[in-house]
Amino acid sequence: MQSQLRLAARRDVEALVCLRAALWPDTPKREHETEIRKIIAGRPCRTLPLVLIVAEVQKTLAGFVEVGLRSHADGCDPIRPVGFVEGWYVLARHRSKGMGRALIVAAENWSREQGCSELASDTWLNNEASQRAHEALGFEVVDRCVNYRKALRR
Ligand SMILES: CC(C)(COP(=O)(O)OP(=O)(O)OC[C@H]1O[C@@H](n2cnc3c(N)ncnc32)[C@H](O)[C@@H]1OP(=O)(O)O)[C@@H](O)C(=O)NCCC(=O)NCCS
């Protein structure tokens, strides 16, 4: 079944909350909703641009890519900002049919329009399916890391 890609609009908020919550279940739905509304309004909670591109099948949202600019990303040329895939998700029943690829192509096109010559992304070390999908779409691994945090006593 053919999917249509477009920038997210206000009518997509409810469906996008479900998709985003499926990808990032630790974030409360209320927070997803606030962030989605800000991105759609063109006022994301960050200084650089960020957009949501959705894939629709028979007028129902089936996937999204959240792509923005970052001033730099590991392994990329620091001379100019890079496009960065902040989130990428396709409903399980629509996977392996090319929708993920179409969303990444849309993210590439948006990044090119912003003047970028690179698109970066990341995924969790235990998400092997995502790693395979990234590699199938032409991403190369530039680093593997473990992130740490330590609260500082005042
Ligand atoms: C990752 C994800 C978005 C891919 O969406 P999709 O619609 O299944 O992707 P596509 O069908 O367009 O496949 C794109 C390419 O990746 C490959 N691929 C996709 N899933 C794969 C898997 N599980 N194992 C190996 N390769 C895979 C496909 O073979 C395809 O390559 P090809 O065109 O050369 O055959 C989807 O699996 C998903 O939502 N996963 C859960 C959320 C997630 O992990 N998101 C990424 C976190 S950053």
mmCIF file of C-alpha atoms and ligand atoms in Angstrom:
data_model
loop_
_atom_site.group_PDB
_atom_site.id
_atom_site.type_symbol
_atom_site.label_atom_id
_atom_site.label_comp_id
_atom_site.label_asym_id
_atom_site.label_seq_id
_atom_site.Cartn_x
_atom_site.Cartn_y
_atom_site.Cartn_z
ATOM 1 C CA MET A 1 0.000 0.000 0.000
ATOM 2 C CA GLN A 2 1.335 3.416 -1.008
ATOM 3 C CA SER A 3 2.301 5.844 1.770
ATOM 4 C CA GLN A 4 2.227 9.636 1.532
ATOM 5 C CA LEU A 5 4.902 11.733 3.214
ATOM 6 C CA ARG A 6 4.414 15.295 4.439
ATOM 7 C CA LEU A 7 5.312 17.668 7.242
ATOM 8 C CA ALA A 8 3.253 17.080 10.380
ATOM 9 C CA ALA A 9 0.268 19.355 10.966
ATOM 10 C CA ARG A 10 -1.830 20.210 14.033
ATOM 11 C CA ARG A 11 -4.368 17.484 13.224
ATOM 12 C CA ASP A 12 -1.593 14.862 13.689
ATOM 13 C CA VAL A 13 -0.837 15.638 17.335
ATOM 14 C CA GLU A 14 -2.853 12.809 18.898
ATOM 15 C CA ALA A 15 -1.519 10.125 16.542
ATOM 16 C CA LEU A 16 2.025 11.451 16.852
ATOM 17 C CA VAL A 17 1.876 11.236 20.654
ATOM 18 C CA CYS A 18 1.181 7.480 20.284
ATOM 19 C CA LEU A 19 3.988 6.959 17.747
ATOM 20 C CA ARG A 20 6.520 9.010 19.721
ATOM 21 C CA ALA A 21 5.522 7.284 22.978
ATOM 22 C CA ALA A 22 6.083 3.911 21.311
ATOM 23 C CA LEU A 23 9.632 4.977 20.428
ATOM 24 C CA TRP A 24 10.406 6.768 23.724
ATOM 25 C CA PRO A 25 8.153 5.133 26.346
ATOM 26 C CA ASP A 26 10.013 6.710 29.298
ATOM 27 C CA THR A 27 8.789 10.190 28.403
ATOM 28 C CA PRO A 28 5.317 11.064 29.762
ATOM 29 C CA LYS A 29 2.652 11.489 27.062
ATOM 30 C CA ARG A 30 1.966 15.037 28.273
ATOM 31 C CA GLU A 31 5.583 15.946 27.518
ATOM 32 C CA HIS A 32 5.399 14.337 24.067
ATOM 33 C CA GLU A 33 2.322 16.404 23.310
ATOM 34 C CA THR A 34 3.972 19.663 24.393
ATOM 35 C CA GLU A 35 7.087 18.967 22.340
ATOM 36 C CA ILE A 36 5.116 17.907 19.249
ATOM 37 C CA ARG A 37 2.948 21.037 19.386
ATOM 38 C CA LYS A 38 6.048 23.233 19.605
ATOM 39 C CA ILE A 39 7.780 21.491 16.699
ATOM 40 C CA ILE A 40 4.682 21.763 14.491
ATOM 41 C CA ALA A 41 4.358 25.450 15.375
ATOM 42 C CA GLY A 42 7.995 25.974 14.303
ATOM 43 C CA ARG A 43 9.092 26.780 17.864
ATOM 44 C CA PRO A 44 10.948 23.651 19.075
ATOM 45 C CA CYS A 45 12.629 23.665 22.513
ATOM 46 C CA ARG A 46 16.048 24.281 20.957
ATOM 47 C CA THR A 47 17.819 26.960 18.974
ATOM 48 C CA LEU A 48 18.265 25.087 15.665
ATOM 49 C CA PRO A 49 15.399 24.010 13.352
ATOM 50 C CA LEU A 50 13.603 20.719 13.952
ATOM 51 C CA VAL A 51 10.749 19.191 11.911
ATOM 52 C CA LEU A 52 8.474 16.174 12.024
ATOM 53 C CA ILE A 53 7.833 14.362 8.748
ATOM 54 C CA VAL A 54 5.005 11.832 8.825
ATOM 55 C CA ALA A 55 4.085 8.869 6.624
ATOM 56 C CA GLU A 56 0.388 8.289 6.091
ATOM 57 C CA VAL A 57 -1.355 5.167 4.790
ATOM 58 C CA GLN A 58 -5.015 5.627 3.896
ATOM 59 C CA LYS A 59 -5.121 8.851 5.953
ATOM 60 C CA THR A 60 -3.724 7.122 9.069
ATOM 61 C CA LEU A 61 -0.258 7.923 10.430
ATOM 62 C CA ALA A 62 2.005 4.896 10.226
ATOM 63 C CA GLY A 63 5.455 6.372 10.860
ATOM 64 C CA PHE A 64 7.526 9.490 11.377
ATOM 65 C CA VAL A 65 10.999 10.874 11.252
ATOM 66 C CA GLU A 66 12.043 13.760 13.471
ATOM 67 C CA VAL A 67 14.973 15.525 11.833
ATOM 68 C CA GLY A 68 16.778 18.660 12.865
ATOM 69 C CA LEU A 69 20.027 20.541 12.596
ATOM 70 C CA ARG A 70 22.856 20.035 15.045
ATOM 71 C CA SER A 71 25.901 22.300 15.130
ATOM 72 C CA HIS A 72 28.098 19.181 15.013
ATOM 73 C CA ALA A 73 27.849 15.383 15.249
ATOM 74 C CA ASP A 74 30.444 12.691 15.894
ATOM 75 C CA GLY A 75 32.368 11.778 12.762
ATOM 76 C CA CYS A 76 30.958 14.693 10.718
ATOM 77 C CA ASP A 77 32.767 17.715 9.344
ATOM 78 C CA PRO A 78 32.508 20.468 12.023
ATOM 79 C CA ILE A 79 32.706 23.198 9.382
ATOM 80 C CA ARG A 80 28.896 23.352 9.016
ATOM 81 C CA PRO A 81 25.758 22.101 10.804
ATOM 82 C CA VAL A 82 24.582 18.574 10.030
ATOM 83 C CA GLY A 83 21.138 17.069 9.687
ATOM 84 C CA PHE A 84 20.414 14.723 12.597
ATOM 85 C CA VAL A 85 17.790 11.971 12.804
ATOM 86 C CA GLU A 86 16.411 12.557 16.296
ATOM 87 C CA GLY A 87 13.648 9.962 15.995
ATOM 88 C CA TRP A 88 12.594 7.369 13.425
ATOM 89 C CA TYR A 89 9.664 5.043 13.838
ATOM 90 C CA VAL A 90 7.333 2.895 11.737
ATOM 91 C CA LEU A 91 4.394 0.939 13.189
ATOM 92 C CA ALA A 92 5.281 -2.775 13.365
ATOM 93 C CA ARG A 93 2.595 -3.826 10.858
ATOM 94 C CA HIS A 94 3.960 -1.413 8.237
ATOM 95 C CA ARG A 95 7.650 -2.360 8.572
ATOM 96 C CA SER A 96 9.861 -3.954 5.909
ATOM 97 C CA LYS A 97 7.874 -2.336 3.091
ATOM 98 C CA GLY A 98 10.114 0.655 2.393
ATOM 99 C CA MET A 99 8.442 3.247 4.622
ATOM 100 C CA GLY A 100 11.510 3.671 6.851
ATOM 101 C CA ARG A 101 13.647 4.239 3.768
ATOM 102 C CA ALA A 102 11.197 6.813 2.366
ATOM 103 C CA LEU A 103 11.271 8.707 5.679
ATOM 104 C CA ILE A 104 15.081 8.810 5.702
ATOM 105 C CA VAL A 105 15.139 10.016 2.071
ATOM 106 C CA ALA A 106 12.760 12.811 3.152
ATOM 107 C CA ALA A 107 15.096 13.638 6.073
ATOM 108 C CA GLU A 108 18.028 13.753 3.637
ATOM 109 C CA ASN A 109 16.150 16.101 1.307
ATOM 110 C CA TRP A 110 15.149 18.407 4.174
ATOM 111 C CA SER A 111 18.763 18.465 5.422
ATOM 112 C CA ARG A 112 20.057 19.305 1.939
ATOM 113 C CA GLU A 113 17.587 22.190 1.750
ATOM 114 C CA GLN A 114 19.091 23.488 5.014
ATOM 115 C CA GLY A 115 22.531 23.518 3.386
ATOM 116 C CA CYS A 116 23.835 20.308 4.987
ATOM 117 C CA SER A 117 26.145 17.894 3.253
ATOM 118 C CA GLU A 118 25.833 15.163 5.905
ATOM 119 C CA LEU A 119 23.051 13.402 7.800
ATOM 120 C CA ALA A 120 23.893 11.804 11.157
ATOM 121 C CA SER A 121 21.941 9.571 13.481
ATOM 122 C CA ASP A 122 22.368 7.321 16.488
ATOM 123 C CA THR A 123 20.737 4.290 18.018
ATOM 124 C CA TRP A 124 21.019 2.131 21.113
ATOM 125 C CA LEU A 125 23.767 -0.501 21.288
ATOM 126 C CA ASN A 126 21.159 -3.248 21.778
ATOM 127 C CA ASN A 127 18.951 -2.136 18.864
ATOM 128 C CA GLU A 128 20.436 -4.411 16.230
ATOM 129 C CA ALA A 129 17.479 -4.042 13.845
ATOM 130 C CA SER A 130 17.928 -0.286 13.773
ATOM 131 C CA GLN A 131 21.677 -0.702 13.222
ATOM 132 C CA ARG A 132 21.045 -3.041 10.262
ATOM 133 C CA ALA A 133 18.454 -0.630 8.839
ATOM 134 C CA HIS A 134 20.846 2.355 9.181
ATOM 135 C CA GLU A 135 23.577 0.410 7.401
ATOM 136 C CA ALA A 136 21.195 -0.691 4.624
ATOM 137 C CA LEU A 137 20.390 2.997 4.076
ATOM 138 C CA GLY A 138 24.041 3.992 3.646
ATOM 139 C CA PHE A 139 24.929 5.213 7.153
ATOM 140 C CA GLU A 140 28.414 4.246 8.311
ATOM 141 C CA VAL A 141 29.332 3.589 11.943
ATOM 142 C CA VAL A 142 31.644 6.324 13.255
ATOM 143 C CA ASP A 143 31.709 5.491 16.964
ATOM 144 C CA ARG A 144 30.266 3.259 19.685
ATOM 145 C CA CYS A 145 29.940 4.790 23.094
ATOM 146 C CA VAL A 146 28.442 4.508 26.561
ATOM 147 C CA ASN A 147 27.080 7.757 27.997
ATOM 148 C CA TYR A 148 27.619 8.567 31.685
ATOM 149 C CA ARG A 149 26.177 11.079 34.085
ATOM 150 C CA LYS A 150 27.180 12.093 37.580
ATOM 151 C CA ALA A 151 25.232 14.589 39.701
ATOM 152 C CA LEU A 152 27.509 17.243 41.198
ATOM 153 C CA ARG A 153 27.118 18.089 44.899
ATOM 154 C CA ARG A 154 26.844 21.792 45.571
HETATM 155 C C1 LIG B 1 13.980 1.132 11.999
HETATM 156 C C2 LIG B 1 12.627 1.250 11.306
HETATM 157 C C3 LIG B 1 12.145 2.705 11.351
HETATM 158 C C4 LIG B 1 12.777 0.800 9.843
HETATM 159 O O1 LIG B 1 11.520 0.966 9.198
HETATM 160 P P1 LIG B 1 11.057 0.022 7.996
HETATM 161 O O2 LIG B 1 9.838 0.624 7.374
HETATM 162 O O3 LIG B 1 10.944 -1.381 8.449
HETATM 163 O O4 LIG B 1 12.295 0.173 7.006
HETATM 164 P P2 LIG B 1 12.354 -0.245 5.456
HETATM 165 O O5 LIG B 1 11.379 -1.323 5.153
HETATM 166 O O6 LIG B 1 12.269 0.994 4.620
HETATM 167 O O7 LIG B 1 13.826 -0.818 5.356
HETATM 168 C C5 LIG B 1 14.920 0.027 5.102
HETATM 169 C C6 LIG B 1 16.154 -0.834 4.922
HETATM 170 O O8 LIG B 1 16.554 -1.341 6.201
HETATM 171 C C7 LIG B 1 16.601 -2.752 6.180
HETATM 172 N N1 LIG B 1 16.012 -3.244 7.431
HETATM 173 C C8 LIG B 1 14.898 -2.778 8.032
HETATM 174 N N2 LIG B 1 14.659 -3.475 9.153
HETATM 175 C C9 LIG B 1 15.649 -4.403 9.232
HETATM 176 C C10 LIG B 1 15.954 -5.433 10.159
HETATM 177 N N3 LIG B 1 15.159 -5.652 11.224
HETATM 178 N N4 LIG B 1 17.036 -6.202 9.957
HETATM 179 C C11 LIG B 1 17.831 -5.994 8.882
HETATM 180 N N5 LIG B 1 17.601 -5.022 7.944
HETATM 181 C C12 LIG B 1 16.517 -4.251 8.132
HETATM 182 C C13 LIG B 1 15.704 -3.175 5.031
HETATM 183 O O9 LIG B 1 16.113 -4.423 4.513
HETATM 184 C C14 LIG B 1 15.891 -2.032 4.049
HETATM 185 O O10 LIG B 1 17.033 -2.223 3.252
HETATM 186 P P3 LIG B 1 16.855 -2.596 1.679
HETATM 187 O O11 LIG B 1 15.984 -1.515 1.113
HETATM 188 O O12 LIG B 1 18.269 -2.568 1.183
HETATM 189 O O13 LIG B 1 16.211 -3.934 1.680
HETATM 190 C C15 LIG B 1 11.568 0.327 11.983
HETATM 191 O O14 LIG B 1 12.078 -0.970 12.031
HETATM 192 C C16 LIG B 1 11.206 0.761 13.400
HETATM 193 O O15 LIG B 1 10.352 1.620 13.601
HETATM 194 N N6 LIG B 1 11.842 0.150 14.416
HETATM 195 C C17 LIG B 1 11.524 0.441 15.813
HETATM 196 C C18 LIG B 1 12.003 1.820 16.215
HETATM 197 C C19 LIG B 1 13.480 2.019 15.986
HETATM 198 O O16 LIG B 1 14.291 1.156 16.309
HETATM 199 N N7 LIG B 1 13.806 3.178 15.423
HETATM 200 C C20 LIG B 1 15.163 3.570 15.167
HETATM 201 C C21 LIG B 1 15.741 4.129 16.406
HETATM 202 S S1 LIG B 1 16.905 5.356 15.983
#
